Every structure is written in structure tokens, then in C-alpha cells.
mmCIF file of C-alpha atoms in Angstrom:
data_model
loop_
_atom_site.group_PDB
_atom_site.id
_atom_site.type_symbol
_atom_site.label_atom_id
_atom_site.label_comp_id
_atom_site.label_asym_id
_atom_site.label_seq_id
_atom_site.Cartn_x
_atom_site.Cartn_y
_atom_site.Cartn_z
ATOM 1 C CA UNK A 229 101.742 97.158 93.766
ATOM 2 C CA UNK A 230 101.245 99.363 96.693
ATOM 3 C CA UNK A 231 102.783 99.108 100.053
ATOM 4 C CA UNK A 232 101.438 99.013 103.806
ATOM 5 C CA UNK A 233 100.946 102.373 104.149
ATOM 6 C CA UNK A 234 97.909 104.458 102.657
ATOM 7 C CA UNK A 235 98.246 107.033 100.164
ATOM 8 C CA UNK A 236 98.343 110.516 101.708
ATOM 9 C CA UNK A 237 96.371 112.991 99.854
ATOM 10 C CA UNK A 238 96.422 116.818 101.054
ATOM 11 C CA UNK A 239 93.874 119.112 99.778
ATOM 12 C CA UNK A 240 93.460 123.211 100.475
ATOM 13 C CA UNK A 241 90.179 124.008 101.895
ATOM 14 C CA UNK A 242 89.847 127.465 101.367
ATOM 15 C CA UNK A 243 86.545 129.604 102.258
ATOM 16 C CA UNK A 244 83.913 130.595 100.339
ATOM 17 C CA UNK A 245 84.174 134.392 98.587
ATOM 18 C CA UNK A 246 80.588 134.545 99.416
ATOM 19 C CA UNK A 247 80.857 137.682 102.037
ATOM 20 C CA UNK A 248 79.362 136.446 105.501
ATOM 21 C CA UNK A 249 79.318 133.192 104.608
ATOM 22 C CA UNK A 250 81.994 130.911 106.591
ATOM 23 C CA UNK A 251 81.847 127.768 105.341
ATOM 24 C CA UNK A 252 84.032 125.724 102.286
ATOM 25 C CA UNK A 253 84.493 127.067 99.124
ATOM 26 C CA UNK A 254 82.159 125.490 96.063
ATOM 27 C CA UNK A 255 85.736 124.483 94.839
ATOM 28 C CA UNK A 256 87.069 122.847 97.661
ATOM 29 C CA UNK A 257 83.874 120.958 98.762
ATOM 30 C CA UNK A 258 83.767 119.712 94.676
ATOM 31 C CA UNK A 259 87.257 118.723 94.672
ATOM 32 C CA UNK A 260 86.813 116.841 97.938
ATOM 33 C CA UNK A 261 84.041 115.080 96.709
ATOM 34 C CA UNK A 262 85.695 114.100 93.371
ATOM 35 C CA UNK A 263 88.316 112.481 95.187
ATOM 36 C CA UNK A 264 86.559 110.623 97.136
ATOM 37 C CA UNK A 265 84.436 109.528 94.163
ATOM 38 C CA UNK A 266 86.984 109.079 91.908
ATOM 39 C CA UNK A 267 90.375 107.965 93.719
ATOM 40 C CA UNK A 268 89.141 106.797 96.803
ATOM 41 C CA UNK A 269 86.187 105.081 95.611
ATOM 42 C CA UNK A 270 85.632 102.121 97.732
ATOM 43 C CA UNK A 271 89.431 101.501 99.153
ATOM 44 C CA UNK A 272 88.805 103.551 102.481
ATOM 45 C CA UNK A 273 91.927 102.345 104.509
ATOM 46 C CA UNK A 274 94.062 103.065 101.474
ATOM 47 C CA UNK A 275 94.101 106.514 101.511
ATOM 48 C CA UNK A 276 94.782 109.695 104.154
ATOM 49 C CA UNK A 277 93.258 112.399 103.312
ATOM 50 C CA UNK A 278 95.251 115.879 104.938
ATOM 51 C CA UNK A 279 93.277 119.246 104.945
ATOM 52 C CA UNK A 280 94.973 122.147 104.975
ATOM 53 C CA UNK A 281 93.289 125.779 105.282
ATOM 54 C CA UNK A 282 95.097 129.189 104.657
ATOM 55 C CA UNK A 283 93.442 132.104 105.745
ATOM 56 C CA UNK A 284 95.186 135.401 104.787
ATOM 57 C CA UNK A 285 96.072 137.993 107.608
ATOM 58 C CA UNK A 286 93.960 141.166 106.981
ATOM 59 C CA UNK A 287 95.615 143.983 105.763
ATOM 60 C CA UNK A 288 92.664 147.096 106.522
ATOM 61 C CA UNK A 289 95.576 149.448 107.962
ATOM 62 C CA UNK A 290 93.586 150.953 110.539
ATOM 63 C CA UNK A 291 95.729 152.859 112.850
ATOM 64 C CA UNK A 292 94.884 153.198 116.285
ATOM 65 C CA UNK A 293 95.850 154.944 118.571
ATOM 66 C CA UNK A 294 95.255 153.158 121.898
ATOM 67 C CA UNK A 295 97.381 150.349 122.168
ATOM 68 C CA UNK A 296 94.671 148.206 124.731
ATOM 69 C CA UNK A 297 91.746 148.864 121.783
ATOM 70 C CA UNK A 298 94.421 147.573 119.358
ATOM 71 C CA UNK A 299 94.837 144.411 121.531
ATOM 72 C CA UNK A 300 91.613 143.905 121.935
ATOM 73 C CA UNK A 301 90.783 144.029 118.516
ATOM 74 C CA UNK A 302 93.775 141.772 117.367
ATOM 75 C CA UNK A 303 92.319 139.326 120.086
ATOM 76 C CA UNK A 304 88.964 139.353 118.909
ATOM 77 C CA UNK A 305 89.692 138.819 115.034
ATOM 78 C CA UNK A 306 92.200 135.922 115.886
ATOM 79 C CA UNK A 307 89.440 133.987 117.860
ATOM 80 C CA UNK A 308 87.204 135.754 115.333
ATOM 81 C CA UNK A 309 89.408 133.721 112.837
ATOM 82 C CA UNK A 310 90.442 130.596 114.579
ATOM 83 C CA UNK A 311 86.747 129.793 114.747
ATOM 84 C CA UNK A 312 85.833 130.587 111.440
ATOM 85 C CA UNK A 313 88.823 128.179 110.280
ATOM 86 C CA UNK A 314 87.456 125.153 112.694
ATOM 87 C CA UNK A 315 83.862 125.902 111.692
ATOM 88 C CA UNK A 316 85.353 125.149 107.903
ATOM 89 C CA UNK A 317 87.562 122.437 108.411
ATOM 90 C CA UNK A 318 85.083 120.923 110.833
ATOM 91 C CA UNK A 319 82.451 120.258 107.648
ATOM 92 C CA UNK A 320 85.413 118.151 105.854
ATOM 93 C CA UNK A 321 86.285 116.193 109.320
ATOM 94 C CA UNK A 322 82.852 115.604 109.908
ATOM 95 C CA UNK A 323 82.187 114.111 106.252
ATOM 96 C CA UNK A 324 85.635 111.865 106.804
ATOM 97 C CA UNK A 325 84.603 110.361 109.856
ATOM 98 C CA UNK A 326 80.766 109.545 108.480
ATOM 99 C CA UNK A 327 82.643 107.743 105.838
ATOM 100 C CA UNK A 328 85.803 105.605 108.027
ATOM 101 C CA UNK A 329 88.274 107.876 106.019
ATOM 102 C CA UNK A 330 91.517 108.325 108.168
ATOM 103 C CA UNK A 331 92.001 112.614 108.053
ATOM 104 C CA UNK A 332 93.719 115.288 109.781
ATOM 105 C CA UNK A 333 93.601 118.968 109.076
ATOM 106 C CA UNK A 334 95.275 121.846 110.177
ATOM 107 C CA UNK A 335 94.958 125.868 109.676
ATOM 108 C CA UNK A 336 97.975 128.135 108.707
ATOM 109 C CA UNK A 337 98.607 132.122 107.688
ATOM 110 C CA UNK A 338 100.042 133.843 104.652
ATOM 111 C CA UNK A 339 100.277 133.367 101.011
ATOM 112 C CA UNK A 340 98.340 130.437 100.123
ATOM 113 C CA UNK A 341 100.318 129.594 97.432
ATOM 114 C CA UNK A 342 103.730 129.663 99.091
ATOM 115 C CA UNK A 343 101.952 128.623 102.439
ATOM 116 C CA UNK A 344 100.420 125.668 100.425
ATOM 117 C CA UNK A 345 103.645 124.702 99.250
ATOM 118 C CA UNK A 346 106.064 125.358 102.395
ATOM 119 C CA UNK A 347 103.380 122.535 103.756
ATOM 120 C CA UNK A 348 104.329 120.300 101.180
ATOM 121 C CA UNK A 349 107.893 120.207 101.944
ATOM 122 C CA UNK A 350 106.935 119.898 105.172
ATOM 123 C CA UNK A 351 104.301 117.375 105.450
ATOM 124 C CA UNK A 352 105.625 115.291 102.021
ATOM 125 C CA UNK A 353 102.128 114.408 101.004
ATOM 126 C CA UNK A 354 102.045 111.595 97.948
ATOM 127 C CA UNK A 355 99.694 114.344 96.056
ATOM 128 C CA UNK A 356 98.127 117.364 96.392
ATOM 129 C CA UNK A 357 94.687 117.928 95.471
ATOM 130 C CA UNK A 358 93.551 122.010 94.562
ATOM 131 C CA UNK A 359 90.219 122.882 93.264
ATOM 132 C CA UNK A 360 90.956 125.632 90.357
ATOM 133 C CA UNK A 361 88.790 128.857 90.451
ATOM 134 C CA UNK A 362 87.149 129.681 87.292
ATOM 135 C CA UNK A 363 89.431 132.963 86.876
ATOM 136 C CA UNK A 364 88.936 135.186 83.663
ATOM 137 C CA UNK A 365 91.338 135.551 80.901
ATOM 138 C CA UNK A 366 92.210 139.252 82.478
ATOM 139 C CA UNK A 367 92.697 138.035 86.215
ATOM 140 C CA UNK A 368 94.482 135.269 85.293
ATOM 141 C CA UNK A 369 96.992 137.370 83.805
ATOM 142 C CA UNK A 370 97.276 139.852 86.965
ATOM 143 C CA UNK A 371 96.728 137.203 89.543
ATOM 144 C CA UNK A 372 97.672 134.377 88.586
ATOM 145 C CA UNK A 373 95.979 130.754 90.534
ATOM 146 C CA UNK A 374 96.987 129.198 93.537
ATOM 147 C CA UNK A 375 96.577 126.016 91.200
ATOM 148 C CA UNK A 376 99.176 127.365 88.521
ATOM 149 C CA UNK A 377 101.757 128.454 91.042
ATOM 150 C CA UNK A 378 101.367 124.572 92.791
ATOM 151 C CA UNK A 379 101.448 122.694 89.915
ATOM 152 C CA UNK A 380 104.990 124.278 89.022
ATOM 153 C CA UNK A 381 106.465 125.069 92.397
ATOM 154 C CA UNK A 382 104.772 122.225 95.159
ATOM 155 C CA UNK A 383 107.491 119.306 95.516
ATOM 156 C CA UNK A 384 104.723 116.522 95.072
ATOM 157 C CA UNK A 385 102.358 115.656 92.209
ATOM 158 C CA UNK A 386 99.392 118.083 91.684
ATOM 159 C CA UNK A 387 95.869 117.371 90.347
ATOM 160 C CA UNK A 388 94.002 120.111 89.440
ATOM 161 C CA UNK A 389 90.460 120.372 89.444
ATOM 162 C CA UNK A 390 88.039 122.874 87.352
ATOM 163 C CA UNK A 391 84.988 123.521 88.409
ATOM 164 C CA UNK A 392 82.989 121.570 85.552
ATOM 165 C CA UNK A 393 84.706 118.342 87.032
ATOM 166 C CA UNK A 394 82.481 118.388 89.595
ATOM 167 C CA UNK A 395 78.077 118.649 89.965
ATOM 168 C CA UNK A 396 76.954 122.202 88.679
ATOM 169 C CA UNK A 397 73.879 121.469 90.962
ATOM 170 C CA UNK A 398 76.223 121.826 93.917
ATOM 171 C CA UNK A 399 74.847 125.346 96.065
ATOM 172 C CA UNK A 400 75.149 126.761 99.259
ATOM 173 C CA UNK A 401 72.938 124.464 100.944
ATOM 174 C CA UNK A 402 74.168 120.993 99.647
ATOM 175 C CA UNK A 403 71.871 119.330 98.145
ATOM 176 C CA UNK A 404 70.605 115.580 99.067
ATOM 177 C CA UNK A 405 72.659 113.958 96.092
ATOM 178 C CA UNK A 406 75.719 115.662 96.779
ATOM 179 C CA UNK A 407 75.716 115.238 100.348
ATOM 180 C CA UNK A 408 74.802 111.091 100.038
ATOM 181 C CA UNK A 409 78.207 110.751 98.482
ATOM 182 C CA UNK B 25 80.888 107.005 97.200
ATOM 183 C CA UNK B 26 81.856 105.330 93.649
ATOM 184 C CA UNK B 27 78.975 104.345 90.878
ATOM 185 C CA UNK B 28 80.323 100.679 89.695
ATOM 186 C CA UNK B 29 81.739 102.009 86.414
ATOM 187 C CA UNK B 30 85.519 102.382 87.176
ATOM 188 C CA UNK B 31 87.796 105.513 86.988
ATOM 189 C CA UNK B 32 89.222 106.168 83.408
ATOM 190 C CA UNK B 33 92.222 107.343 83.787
ATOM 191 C CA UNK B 34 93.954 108.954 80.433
ATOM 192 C CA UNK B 35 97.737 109.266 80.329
ATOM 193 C CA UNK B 36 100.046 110.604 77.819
ATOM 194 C CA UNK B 37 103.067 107.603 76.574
ATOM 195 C CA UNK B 38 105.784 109.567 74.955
ATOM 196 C CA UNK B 39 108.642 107.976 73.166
ATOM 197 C CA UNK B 40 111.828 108.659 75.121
ATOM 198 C CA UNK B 41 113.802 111.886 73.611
ATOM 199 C CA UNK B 42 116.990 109.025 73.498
ATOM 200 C CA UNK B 43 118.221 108.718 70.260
ATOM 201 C CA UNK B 44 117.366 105.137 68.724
ATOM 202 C CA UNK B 45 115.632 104.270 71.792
ATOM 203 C CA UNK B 46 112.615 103.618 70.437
ATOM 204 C CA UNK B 47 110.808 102.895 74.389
ATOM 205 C CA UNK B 48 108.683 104.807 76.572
ATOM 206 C CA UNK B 49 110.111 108.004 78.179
ATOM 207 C CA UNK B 50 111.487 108.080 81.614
ATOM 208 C CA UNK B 51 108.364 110.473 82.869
ATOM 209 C CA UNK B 52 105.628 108.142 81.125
ATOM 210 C CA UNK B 53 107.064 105.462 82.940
ATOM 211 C CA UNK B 54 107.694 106.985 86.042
ATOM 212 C CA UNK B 55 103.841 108.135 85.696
ATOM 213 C CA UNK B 56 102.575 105.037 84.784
ATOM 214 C CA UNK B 57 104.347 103.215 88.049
ATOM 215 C CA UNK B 58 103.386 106.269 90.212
ATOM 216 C CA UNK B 59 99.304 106.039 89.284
ATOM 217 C CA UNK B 60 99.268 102.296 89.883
ATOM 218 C CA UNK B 61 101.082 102.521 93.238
ATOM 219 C CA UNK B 62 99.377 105.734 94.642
ATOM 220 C CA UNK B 63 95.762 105.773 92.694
ATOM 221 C CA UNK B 64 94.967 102.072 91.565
ATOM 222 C CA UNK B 65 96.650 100.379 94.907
ATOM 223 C CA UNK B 66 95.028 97.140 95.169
ATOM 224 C CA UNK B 67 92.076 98.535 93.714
ATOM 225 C CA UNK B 68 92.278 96.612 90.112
ATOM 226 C CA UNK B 69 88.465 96.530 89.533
ATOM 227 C CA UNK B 70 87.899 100.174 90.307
ATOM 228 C CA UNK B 71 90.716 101.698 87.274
ATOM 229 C CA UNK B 72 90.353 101.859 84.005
ATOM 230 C CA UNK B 73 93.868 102.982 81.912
ATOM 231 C CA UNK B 74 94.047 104.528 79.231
ATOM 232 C CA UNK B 75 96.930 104.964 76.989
ATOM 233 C CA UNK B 76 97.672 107.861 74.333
ATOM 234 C CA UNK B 77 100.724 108.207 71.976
ATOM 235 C CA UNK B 78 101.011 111.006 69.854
ATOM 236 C CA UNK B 79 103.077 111.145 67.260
ATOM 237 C CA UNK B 80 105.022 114.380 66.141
ATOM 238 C CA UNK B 81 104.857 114.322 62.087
ATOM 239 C CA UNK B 82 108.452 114.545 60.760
ATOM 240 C CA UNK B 83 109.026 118.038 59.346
ATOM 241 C CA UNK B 84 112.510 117.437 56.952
ATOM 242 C CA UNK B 85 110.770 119.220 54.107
ATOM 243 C CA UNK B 86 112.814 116.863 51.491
ATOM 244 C CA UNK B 87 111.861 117.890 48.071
ATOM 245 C CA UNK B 88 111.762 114.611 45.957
ATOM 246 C CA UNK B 89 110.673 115.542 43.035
ATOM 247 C CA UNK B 90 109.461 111.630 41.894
ATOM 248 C CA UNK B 91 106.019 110.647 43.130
ATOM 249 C CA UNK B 92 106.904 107.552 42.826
ATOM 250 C CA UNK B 93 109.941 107.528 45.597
ATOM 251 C CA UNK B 94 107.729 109.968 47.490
ATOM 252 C CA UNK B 95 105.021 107.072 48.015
ATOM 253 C CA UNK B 96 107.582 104.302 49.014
ATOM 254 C CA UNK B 97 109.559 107.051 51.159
ATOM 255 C CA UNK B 98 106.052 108.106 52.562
ATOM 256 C CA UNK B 99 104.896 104.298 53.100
ATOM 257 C CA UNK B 100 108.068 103.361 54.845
ATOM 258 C CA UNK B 101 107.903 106.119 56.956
ATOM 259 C CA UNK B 102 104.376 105.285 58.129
ATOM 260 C CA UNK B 103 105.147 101.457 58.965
ATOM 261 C CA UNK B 104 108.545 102.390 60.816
ATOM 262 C CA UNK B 105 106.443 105.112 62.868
ATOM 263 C CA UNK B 106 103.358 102.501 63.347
ATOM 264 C CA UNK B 107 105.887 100.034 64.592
ATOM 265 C CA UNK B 108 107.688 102.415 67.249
ATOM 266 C CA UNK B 109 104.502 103.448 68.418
ATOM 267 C CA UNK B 110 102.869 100.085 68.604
ATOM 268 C CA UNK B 111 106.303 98.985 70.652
ATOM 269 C CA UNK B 112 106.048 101.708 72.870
ATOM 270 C CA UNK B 113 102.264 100.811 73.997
ATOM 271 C CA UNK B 114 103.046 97.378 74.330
ATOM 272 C CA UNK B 115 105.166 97.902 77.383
ATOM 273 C CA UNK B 116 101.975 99.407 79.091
ATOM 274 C CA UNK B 117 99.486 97.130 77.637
ATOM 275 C CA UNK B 118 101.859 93.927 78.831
ATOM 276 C CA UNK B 119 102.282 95.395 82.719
ATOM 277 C CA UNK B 120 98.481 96.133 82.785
ATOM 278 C CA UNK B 121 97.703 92.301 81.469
ATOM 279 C CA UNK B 122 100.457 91.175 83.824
ATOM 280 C CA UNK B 123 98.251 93.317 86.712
ATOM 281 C CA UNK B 124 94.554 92.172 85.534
ATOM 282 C CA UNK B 125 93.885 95.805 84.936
ATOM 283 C CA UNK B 126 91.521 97.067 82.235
ATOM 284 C CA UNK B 127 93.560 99.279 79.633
ATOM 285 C CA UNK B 128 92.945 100.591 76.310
ATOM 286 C CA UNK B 129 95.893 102.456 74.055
ATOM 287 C CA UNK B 130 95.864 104.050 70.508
ATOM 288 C CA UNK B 131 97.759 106.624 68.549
ATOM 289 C CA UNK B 132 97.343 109.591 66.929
ATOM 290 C CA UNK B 133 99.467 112.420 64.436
ATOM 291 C CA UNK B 134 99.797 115.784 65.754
ATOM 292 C CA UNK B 135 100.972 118.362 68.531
ATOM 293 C CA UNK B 136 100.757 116.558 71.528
ATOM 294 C CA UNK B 137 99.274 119.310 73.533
ATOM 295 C CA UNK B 138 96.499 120.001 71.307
ATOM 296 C CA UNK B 139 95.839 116.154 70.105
ATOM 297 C CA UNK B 140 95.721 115.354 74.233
ATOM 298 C CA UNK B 141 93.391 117.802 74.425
ATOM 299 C CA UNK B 142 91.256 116.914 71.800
ATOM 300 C CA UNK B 143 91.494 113.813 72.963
ATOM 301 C CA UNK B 144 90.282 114.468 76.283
ATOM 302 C CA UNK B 145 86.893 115.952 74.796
ATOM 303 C CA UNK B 146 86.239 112.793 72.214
ATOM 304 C CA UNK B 147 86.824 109.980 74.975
ATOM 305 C CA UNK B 148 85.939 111.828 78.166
ATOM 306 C CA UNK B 149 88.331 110.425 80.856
ATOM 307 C CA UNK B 150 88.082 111.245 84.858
ATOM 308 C CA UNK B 151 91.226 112.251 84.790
ATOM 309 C CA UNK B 152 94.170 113.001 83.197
ATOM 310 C CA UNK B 153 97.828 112.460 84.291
ATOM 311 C CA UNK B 154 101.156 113.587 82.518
ATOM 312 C CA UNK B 155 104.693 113.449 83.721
ATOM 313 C CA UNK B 156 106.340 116.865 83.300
ATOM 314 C CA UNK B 157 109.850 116.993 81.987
ATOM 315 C CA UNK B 158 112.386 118.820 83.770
ATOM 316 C CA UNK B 159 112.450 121.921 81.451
ATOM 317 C CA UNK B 160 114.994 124.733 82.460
ATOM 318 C CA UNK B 161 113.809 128.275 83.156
ATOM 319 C CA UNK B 162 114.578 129.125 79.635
ATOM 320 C CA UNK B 163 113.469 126.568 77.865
ATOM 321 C CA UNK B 164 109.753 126.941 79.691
ATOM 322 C CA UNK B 165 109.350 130.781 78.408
ATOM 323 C CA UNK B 166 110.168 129.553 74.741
ATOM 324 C CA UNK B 167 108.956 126.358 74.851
ATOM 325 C CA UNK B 168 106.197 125.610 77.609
ATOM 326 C CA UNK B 169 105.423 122.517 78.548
ATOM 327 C CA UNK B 170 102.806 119.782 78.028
ATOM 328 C CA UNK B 171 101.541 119.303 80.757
ATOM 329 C CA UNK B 172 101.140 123.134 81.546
ATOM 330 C CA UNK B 173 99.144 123.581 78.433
ATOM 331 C CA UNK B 174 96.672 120.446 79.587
ATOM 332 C CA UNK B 175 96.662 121.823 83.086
ATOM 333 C CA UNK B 176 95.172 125.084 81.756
ATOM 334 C CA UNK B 177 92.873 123.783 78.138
ATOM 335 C CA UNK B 178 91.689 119.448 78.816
ATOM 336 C CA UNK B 179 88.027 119.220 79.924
ATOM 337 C CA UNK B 180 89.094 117.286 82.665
ATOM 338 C CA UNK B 181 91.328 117.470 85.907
ATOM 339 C CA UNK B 182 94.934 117.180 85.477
ATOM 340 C CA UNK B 183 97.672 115.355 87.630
ATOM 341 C CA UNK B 184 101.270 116.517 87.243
ATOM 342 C CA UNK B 185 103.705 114.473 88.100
ATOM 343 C CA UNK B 186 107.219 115.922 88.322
ATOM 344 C CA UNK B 187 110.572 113.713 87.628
ATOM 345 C CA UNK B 188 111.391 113.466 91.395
ATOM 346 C CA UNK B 189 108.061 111.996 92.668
ATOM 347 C CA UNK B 190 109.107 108.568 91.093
ATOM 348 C CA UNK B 191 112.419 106.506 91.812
ATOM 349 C CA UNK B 192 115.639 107.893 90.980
ATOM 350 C CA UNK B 193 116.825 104.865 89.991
ATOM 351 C CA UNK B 194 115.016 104.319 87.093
ATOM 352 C CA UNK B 195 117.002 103.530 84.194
ATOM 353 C CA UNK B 196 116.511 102.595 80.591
ATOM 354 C CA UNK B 197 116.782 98.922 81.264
ATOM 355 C CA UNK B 198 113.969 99.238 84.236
ATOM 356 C CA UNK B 199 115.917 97.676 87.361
ATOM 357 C CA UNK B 200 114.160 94.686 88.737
ATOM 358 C CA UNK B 201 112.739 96.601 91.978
ATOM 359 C CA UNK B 202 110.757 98.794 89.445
ATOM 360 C CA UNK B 203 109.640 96.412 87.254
ATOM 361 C CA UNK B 204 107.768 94.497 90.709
ATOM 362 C CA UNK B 205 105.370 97.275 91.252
#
């Protein structure tokens, strides 16, 4: 029914919008757990599970003047980033090896969306896996989901997950239950 | 990482859009074979599949004015449409006894889009998974699609699976590499 290889799932991991806060989204972390709950379940070597994270370049249009500041300050905010992205991807890594769960994970720029699916073509996952943000009738509209544009552009399968799939309990902190998964 | 109740998985069985092929559409199938080679695995014990057909009530607004031909017309009509329907789900109940997986199927009158939906709320699947047909740019302004409607409305998460994510060589008569899965 299935062959040798495992089923390779990628999922975004995108950060939280909580300012100062660097860690996973509520959506990803909820999606990540679903999956593991509800496809994985107990068949650990028959899945791969591929994080990717998007972080958008900053677009604050400072103009300086002094081209060493402006080096300096495009240094700093790329380490600035790069760790931020590690510290993020490192909670999903760490969670994968606790479990025996093959994973790999990787951090990109740009568009989500079209970054998100450029990775698909790329990487040819069996499914994708994106956590939907509980947008308003008015945004949604305007800005549209990374989840909508997916679902009808990535070249792979798409399951979409809305935030009441997963624990409402879930907060900043993680509580026991959700963490014991 | 999994309770011991198994993952209900709800998928949509449409007939194929073939004229007086009264079988399972390409996507449905396609779906079906997809889910039980990427999700379920080897994993028998840990899926639960279930089956919806819906049913699009003729609309040929014939005017017979006797109530009596109206009945019979009416009657036949619902036998013929209980019969296609009941064919169709066999094909998925007969692979899933041929597998040893647990399955359920039934059928219902109605838009599909909204009787899925519904659907999802009364019986409460993990997930839900429709094959997408390949609708033209066009015909996706006018007409939408299923599966975009569920992605946005069913009270549960939603996997998408395009046409090209399953084998190209599926044909009406299911070549004998397909049916193996």
C-alpha cells in the first residue's frame, strides 16, 4: 500500500505576531501538533517531516547616509534574523528528535506565499501542511491567506488547518498537556 | 502522540462527470489511492474512512400534469439514483474490506458543497480530503470549486488534492498497477 520510503510532509513555521516574542506561531505549533496526532500517530519511521520558515525582509526605508552605519546595521539585523529563525525552528527540531521523527528544516526570504510554493517545486514534498490564521471577513478580502494562495497555486496536496482544529488551551507558555504530546 | 481511537478521515465520492459511466470520478479515486498510500501507509488500525456521496437533485422541471405518472416517474427516478450511488460506494467499501480498513459510506440529496459541509458538523471527522478538478481560469470565477468552498466553511481541516498528485495513468478501467495499492 505504501512503499519503502516515508511520507514527506513540509510544514511553514512562521513566527508569532506577538511583538518581541520570537518563538512559533500559535498556528504553526497547533498544526504541528495535529499532525503528529493525527497522521503520524504511532508510525514514526513512516513519515519526514520538512520545516520550512519565511521571514520577510524589512521594508522601514530608513535612509542613511553613511554607507559603514548602513553595513553595520544590515549586518546586525541579518544575524539579528538568522538567530531569531534558528531560535524558532530549533523548538520544532527539538520536539522531532524527543519523539524519533526523521526532520529537517530550513529558513528562506520573501513572499511567503510564493516563497512557500517555489519550495514546493523545489523540494516535491508528498503534502504540505499550513496552519490558517483566523483572518476577518475584511482582511481576507484585502490580504488574502498564505493558506488560500497554497491550496490553489503549491504543486502538491495542501491540508489546511484552522485554528479550532487544534487545543484552545494552547498559550504562550505551553502548557503540560500540549507539550506531553 | 495518538489517543487509541483512530483518525476519521471524511472524503467526498463523486460520480464521474462521464456520460453513462455510472463509477467513481477520476479525482475521488485518485484521492482515495493517494490517502491510503501517503496517510494510512501500513497503519490499518490507526484510519478510519469515511465515505460521502452527494447527490445533485435533477432539475428538468417536466410538467406532467398526472400525479399518477409523476409518482412512478418520481419512484423510478429514486431507485435508478439509489442504485448509482450505492454502485459508486461499493468500489470504496470493497478496496477498504480487501485492505482490513474500517470504513463507513452513505448518501445524501443536495449541493455538494453545502451538504459536505453540513456533513462535516453532524459526524465530526479529523479531517477532510477532496480531490479538486482541474477547473479553467474561467470556469473558477463563475463556478468555484468544491473543494475551495470546504477549504474556507467545514469545521475541520481540509486536504486538497490536485489531479497531478496521483498517477497519470489512471484510466476508467483502473490499470492493474493502480488497483495493487
Amino acid at each position: 500500500m505504501a512503499d519503502g520510503e516515508p511520507t514527506r510532509i513540509m510544514m511553514g513555521a512562521n513566527e508569532s505576531t506577538i511583538k518581541g516574542y520570537p518563538h512559533a506561531s500559535i498556528s504553526s505549533r497547533g498544526a504541528f501538533d495535529w499532525t503528529l496526532q493525527k497522521i503520524v500517530r504511532f508510525n514514526i519511521s513512516g513519515f519526514k517531516l520538512l520545516f520550512l520558515h519565511v521571514q520577510v525582509p524589512d521594508e522601514d526605508g530608513q535612509s542613511l547616509s553613511s554607507r559603514c552605519v548602513l553595513t553595520t546595521w544590515t549586518a546586525y539585523r541579518r544575524n539579528r534574523d538568522k538567530a531569531r529563525g534558528l531560535h524558532l525552528l530549533e523548538y520544532f527540531v527539538n520536539r522531532c528528535h524527543a519523539i524519533g521523527i526523521s526532520c529537517e528544516a530550513w529558513i528562506k526570504k520573501g513572499d511567503p506565499k510564493e516563497i512557500i510554493c517555489h519550495e514546493v517545486k523545489r523540494v516535491q514534498p508528498d503534502f504540505l501542511v499550513v496552519g490558517r490564521r483566523g483572518l476577518g471577513p475584511f482582511q481576507r478580502v484585502f490580504v488574502g491567506t498564505v493558506s488560500e494562495f497554497c491550496s490553489k497555486h503549491a504543486e502538491c496536496p495542501v491540508l489546511t488547518i484552522k485554528r479550532p482544529a487544534y487545543p484552545r488551551t494552547l498559550s504562550m507558555t505551553d502548557p503540560p498537556e500540549f507539550q506531553a504530546l
